[in-house]
Short mmCIF file of C-alpha atoms and ligand atoms in Angstrom, two decimals:
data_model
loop_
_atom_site.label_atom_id
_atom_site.label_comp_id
_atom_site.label_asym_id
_atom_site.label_seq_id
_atom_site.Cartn_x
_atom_site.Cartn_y
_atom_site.Cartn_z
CA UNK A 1 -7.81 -2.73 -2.70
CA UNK A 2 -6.08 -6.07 -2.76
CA UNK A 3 -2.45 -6.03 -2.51
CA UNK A 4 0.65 -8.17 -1.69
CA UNK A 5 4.06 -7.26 -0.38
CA UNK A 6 7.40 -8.50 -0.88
CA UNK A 7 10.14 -8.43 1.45
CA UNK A 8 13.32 -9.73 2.35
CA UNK A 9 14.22 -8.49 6.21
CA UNK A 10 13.25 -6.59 9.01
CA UNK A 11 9.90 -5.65 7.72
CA UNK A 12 9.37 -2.57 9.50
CA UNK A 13 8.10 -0.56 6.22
CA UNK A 14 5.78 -3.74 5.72
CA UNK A 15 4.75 -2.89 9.53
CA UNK A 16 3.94 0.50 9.06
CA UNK A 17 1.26 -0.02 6.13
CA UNK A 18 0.03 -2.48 8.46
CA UNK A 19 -0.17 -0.21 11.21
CA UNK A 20 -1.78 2.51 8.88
CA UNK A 21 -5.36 1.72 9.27
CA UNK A 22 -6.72 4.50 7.03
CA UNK A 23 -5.40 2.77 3.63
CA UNK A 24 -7.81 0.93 2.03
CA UNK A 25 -5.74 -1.74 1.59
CA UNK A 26 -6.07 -5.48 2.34
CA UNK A 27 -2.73 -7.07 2.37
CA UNK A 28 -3.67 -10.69 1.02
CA UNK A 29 -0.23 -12.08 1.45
CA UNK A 30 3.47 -11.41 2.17
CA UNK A 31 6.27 -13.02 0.21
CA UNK A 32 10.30 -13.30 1.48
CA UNK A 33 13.17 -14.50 -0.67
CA UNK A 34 14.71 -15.15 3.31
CA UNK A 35 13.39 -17.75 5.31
CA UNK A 36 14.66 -15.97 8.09
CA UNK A 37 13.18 -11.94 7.47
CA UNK A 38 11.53 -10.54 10.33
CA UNK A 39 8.88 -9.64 8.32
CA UNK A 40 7.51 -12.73 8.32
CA UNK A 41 6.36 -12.76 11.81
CA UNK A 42 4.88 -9.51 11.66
CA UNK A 43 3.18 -10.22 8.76
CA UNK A 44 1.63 -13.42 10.64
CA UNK A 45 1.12 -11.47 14.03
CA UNK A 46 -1.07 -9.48 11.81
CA UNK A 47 -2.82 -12.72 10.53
CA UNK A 48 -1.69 -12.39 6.68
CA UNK A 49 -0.92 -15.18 4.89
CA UNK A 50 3.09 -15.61 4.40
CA UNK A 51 4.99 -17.03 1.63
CA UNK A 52 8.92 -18.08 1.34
CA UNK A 53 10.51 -18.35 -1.98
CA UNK A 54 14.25 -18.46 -1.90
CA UNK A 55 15.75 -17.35 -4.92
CA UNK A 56 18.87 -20.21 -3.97
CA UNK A 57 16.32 -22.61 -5.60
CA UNK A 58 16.51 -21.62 -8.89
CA UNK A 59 18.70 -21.66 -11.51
CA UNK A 60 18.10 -18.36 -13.51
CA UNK A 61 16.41 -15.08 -12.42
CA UNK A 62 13.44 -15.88 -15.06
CA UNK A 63 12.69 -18.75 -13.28
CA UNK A 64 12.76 -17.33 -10.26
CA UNK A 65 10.20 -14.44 -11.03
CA UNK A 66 7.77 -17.33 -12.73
CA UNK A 67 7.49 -19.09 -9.53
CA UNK A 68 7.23 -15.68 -7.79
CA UNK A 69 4.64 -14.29 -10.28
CA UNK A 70 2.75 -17.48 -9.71
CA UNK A 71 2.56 -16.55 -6.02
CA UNK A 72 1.33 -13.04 -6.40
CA UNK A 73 -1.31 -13.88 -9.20
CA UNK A 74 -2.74 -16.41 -6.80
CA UNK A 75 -4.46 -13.24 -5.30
CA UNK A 76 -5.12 -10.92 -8.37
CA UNK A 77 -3.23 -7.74 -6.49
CA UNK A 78 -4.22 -4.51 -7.71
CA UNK A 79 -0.98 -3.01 -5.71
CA UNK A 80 2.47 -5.00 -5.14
CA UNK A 81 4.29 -3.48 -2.60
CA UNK A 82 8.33 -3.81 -2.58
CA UNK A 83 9.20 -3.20 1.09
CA UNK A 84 13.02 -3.47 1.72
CA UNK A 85 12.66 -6.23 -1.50
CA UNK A 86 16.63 -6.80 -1.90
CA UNK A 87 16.21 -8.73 -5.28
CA UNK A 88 16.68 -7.59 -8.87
CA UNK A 89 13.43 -8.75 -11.04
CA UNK A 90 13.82 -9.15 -14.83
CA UNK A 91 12.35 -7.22 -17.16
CA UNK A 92 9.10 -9.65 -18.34
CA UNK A 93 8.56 -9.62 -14.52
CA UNK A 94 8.48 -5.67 -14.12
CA UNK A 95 6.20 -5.26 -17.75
CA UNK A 96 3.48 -7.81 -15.72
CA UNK A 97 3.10 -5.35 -12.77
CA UNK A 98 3.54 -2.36 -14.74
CA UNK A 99 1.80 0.80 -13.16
CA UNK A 100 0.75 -1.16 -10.02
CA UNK A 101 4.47 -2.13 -8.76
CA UNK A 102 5.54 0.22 -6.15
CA UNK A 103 9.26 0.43 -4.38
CA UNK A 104 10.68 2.55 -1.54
CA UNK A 105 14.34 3.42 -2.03
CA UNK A 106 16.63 4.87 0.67
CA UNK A 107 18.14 7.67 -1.16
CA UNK A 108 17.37 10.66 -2.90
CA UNK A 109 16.98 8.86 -6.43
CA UNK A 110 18.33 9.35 -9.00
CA UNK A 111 21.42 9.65 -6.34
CA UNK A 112 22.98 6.55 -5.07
CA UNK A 113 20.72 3.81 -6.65
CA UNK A 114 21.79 0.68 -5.55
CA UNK A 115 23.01 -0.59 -2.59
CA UNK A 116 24.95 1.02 0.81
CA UNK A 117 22.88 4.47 -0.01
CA UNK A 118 23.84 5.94 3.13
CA UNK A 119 27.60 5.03 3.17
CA UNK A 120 27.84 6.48 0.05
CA UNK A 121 25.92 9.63 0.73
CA UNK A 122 28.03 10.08 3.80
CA UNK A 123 31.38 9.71 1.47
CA UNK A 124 30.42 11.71 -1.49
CA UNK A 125 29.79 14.41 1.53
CA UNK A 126 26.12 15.15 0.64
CA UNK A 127 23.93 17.60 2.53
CA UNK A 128 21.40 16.05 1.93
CA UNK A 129 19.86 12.73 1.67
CA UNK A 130 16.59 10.74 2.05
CA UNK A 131 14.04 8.33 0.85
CA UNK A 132 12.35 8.27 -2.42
CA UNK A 133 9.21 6.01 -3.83
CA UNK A 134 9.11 5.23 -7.29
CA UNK A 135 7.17 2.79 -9.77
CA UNK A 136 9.15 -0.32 -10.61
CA UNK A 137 10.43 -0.71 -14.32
CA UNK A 138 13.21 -2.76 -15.64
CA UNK A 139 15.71 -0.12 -14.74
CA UNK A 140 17.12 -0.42 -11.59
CA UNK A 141 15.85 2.30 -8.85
CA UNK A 142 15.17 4.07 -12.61
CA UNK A 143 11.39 4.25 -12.32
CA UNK A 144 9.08 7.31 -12.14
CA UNK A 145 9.81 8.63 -9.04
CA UNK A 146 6.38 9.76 -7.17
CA UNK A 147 7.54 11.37 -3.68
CA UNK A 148 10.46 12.26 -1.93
CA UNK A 149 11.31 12.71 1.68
CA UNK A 150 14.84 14.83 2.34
CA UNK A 151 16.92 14.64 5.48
CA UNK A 152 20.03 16.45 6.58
CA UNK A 153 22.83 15.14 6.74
CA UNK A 154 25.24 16.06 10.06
CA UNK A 155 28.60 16.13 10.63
CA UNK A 156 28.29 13.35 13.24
CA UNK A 157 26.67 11.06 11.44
CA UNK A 158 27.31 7.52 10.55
CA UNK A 159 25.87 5.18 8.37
CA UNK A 160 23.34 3.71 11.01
CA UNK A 161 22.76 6.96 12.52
CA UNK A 162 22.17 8.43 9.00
CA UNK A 163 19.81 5.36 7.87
CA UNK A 164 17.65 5.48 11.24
CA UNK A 165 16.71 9.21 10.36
CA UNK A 166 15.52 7.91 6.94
CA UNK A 167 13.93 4.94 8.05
CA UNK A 168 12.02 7.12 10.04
CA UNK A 169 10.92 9.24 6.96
CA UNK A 170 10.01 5.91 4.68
CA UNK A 171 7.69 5.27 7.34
CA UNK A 172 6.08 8.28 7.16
CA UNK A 173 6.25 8.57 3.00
CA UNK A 174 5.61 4.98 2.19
CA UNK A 175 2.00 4.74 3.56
CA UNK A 176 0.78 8.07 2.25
CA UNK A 177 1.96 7.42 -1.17
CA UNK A 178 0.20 4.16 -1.14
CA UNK A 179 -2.96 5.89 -0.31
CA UNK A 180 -2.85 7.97 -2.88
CA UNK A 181 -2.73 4.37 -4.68
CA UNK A 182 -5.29 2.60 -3.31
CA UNK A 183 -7.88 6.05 -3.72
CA UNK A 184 -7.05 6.25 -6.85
CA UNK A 185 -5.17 9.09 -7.71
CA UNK A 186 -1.68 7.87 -8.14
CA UNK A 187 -1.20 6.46 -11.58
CA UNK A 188 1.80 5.37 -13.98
CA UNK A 189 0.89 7.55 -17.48
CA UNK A 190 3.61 7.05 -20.28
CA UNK A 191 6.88 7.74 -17.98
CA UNK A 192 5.44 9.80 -15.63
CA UNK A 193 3.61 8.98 -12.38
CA UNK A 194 0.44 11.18 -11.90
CA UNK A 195 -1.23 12.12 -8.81
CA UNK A 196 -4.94 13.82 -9.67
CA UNK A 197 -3.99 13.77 -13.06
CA UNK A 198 -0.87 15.89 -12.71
CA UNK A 199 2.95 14.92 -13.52
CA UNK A 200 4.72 14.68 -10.56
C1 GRF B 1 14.64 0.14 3.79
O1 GRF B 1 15.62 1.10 4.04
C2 GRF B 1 14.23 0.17 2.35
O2 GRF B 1 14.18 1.44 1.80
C3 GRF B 1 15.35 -0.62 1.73
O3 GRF B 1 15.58 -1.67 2.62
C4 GRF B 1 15.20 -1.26 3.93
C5 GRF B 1 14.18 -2.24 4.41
O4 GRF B 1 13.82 -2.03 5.74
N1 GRF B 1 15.06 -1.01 0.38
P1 GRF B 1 12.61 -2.83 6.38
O5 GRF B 1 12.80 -4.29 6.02
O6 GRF B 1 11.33 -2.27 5.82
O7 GRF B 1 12.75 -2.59 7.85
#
């Protein structure tokens, strides 16, 4: 299956579906808002095509998700892949991808969407906390969630102690839930995502 991710750092979810050989995914290109994200050189390291579009360049989000669109329709993705994508996308943009826009969210959704997940988890003195991966619609973090990952949360902890364990977990979640994708049996029905034909 053809897909392309977006990112806008360190890349290291955008590493492990590289990494994950058994997806039958080929990542046809990888597109940063920053000029400066990690991911980029990973992404070239594994010899797929990058892309830089800084959202500083345009005037209005809708603008900014035209010129991005045009980049991913350039090669017709089945899957696009949000991977640590820190930028809000308008609502035209999320109908386009609809059912084959995928985003990996470091909380427990639909706890703490948004940003600073784990200092807030920490502060609102949660047992637990985690990773969740959803489709994307125009709500915010709001889509059909398909699979969770949960974590404890310890006394000790601290926000980067606390977002290392989940990292750790996305790593783990995001690649099997795009397998299910890319075989197949992960689909966006009505409001609900489906795996095998049954709600999640
Ligand atoms: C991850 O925690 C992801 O869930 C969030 O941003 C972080 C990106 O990390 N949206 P990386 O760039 O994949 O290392």
């Amino acid at each position: 299956m053809n897909g392309v991710v977006l990112i806008s750092g360190n890349g290291s979810n955008l590493q492990s579906i590289i990494d994950h050989s058994a997806i039958d995914l080929d990542i046809k290109a990888v597109i940063s808002n920053h000029a400066n994200a990690y991911g980029l050189k990973r992404a070239e390291r594994a010899n797929i095509p990058t892309h830089v579009l800084s959202h500083k360049q345009f005037s209005s989000r809708e603008e900014f998700d035209q010129a991005l669109s045009n980049i991913i329709d350039q090669y017709k993705p089945e899957i696009v892949i949000l991977a640590g994508f820190m930028r809000i996308l308008g609502t035209e943009f999320t109908h386009q991808y609809s059912g084959k826009m995928l985003n990996i969210h470091p909380s427990l959704l639909p706890k703490f969407q948004g940003l600073n997940t784990h200092q807030r988890a920490i502060e609102a003195k949660e047992n637990q906390h985690g990773v969740s991966v959803h489709f994307v619609t125009e709500q915010l973090d709001g889509g059909p969630i398909i699979a969770q990952t949960s974590v404890d949360v310890i006394d000790t902890d601290t926000t980067e102690s606390l977002a290392k364990r989940v990292l750790l977990e996305e790593h783990k979640l995001f690649p099997k839930v795009i397998h299910w994708f890319t075989q197949g049996r992960l689909k966006l029905e009505k409001n609900h995502a489906t795996l095998d034909g049954k709600v999640l």
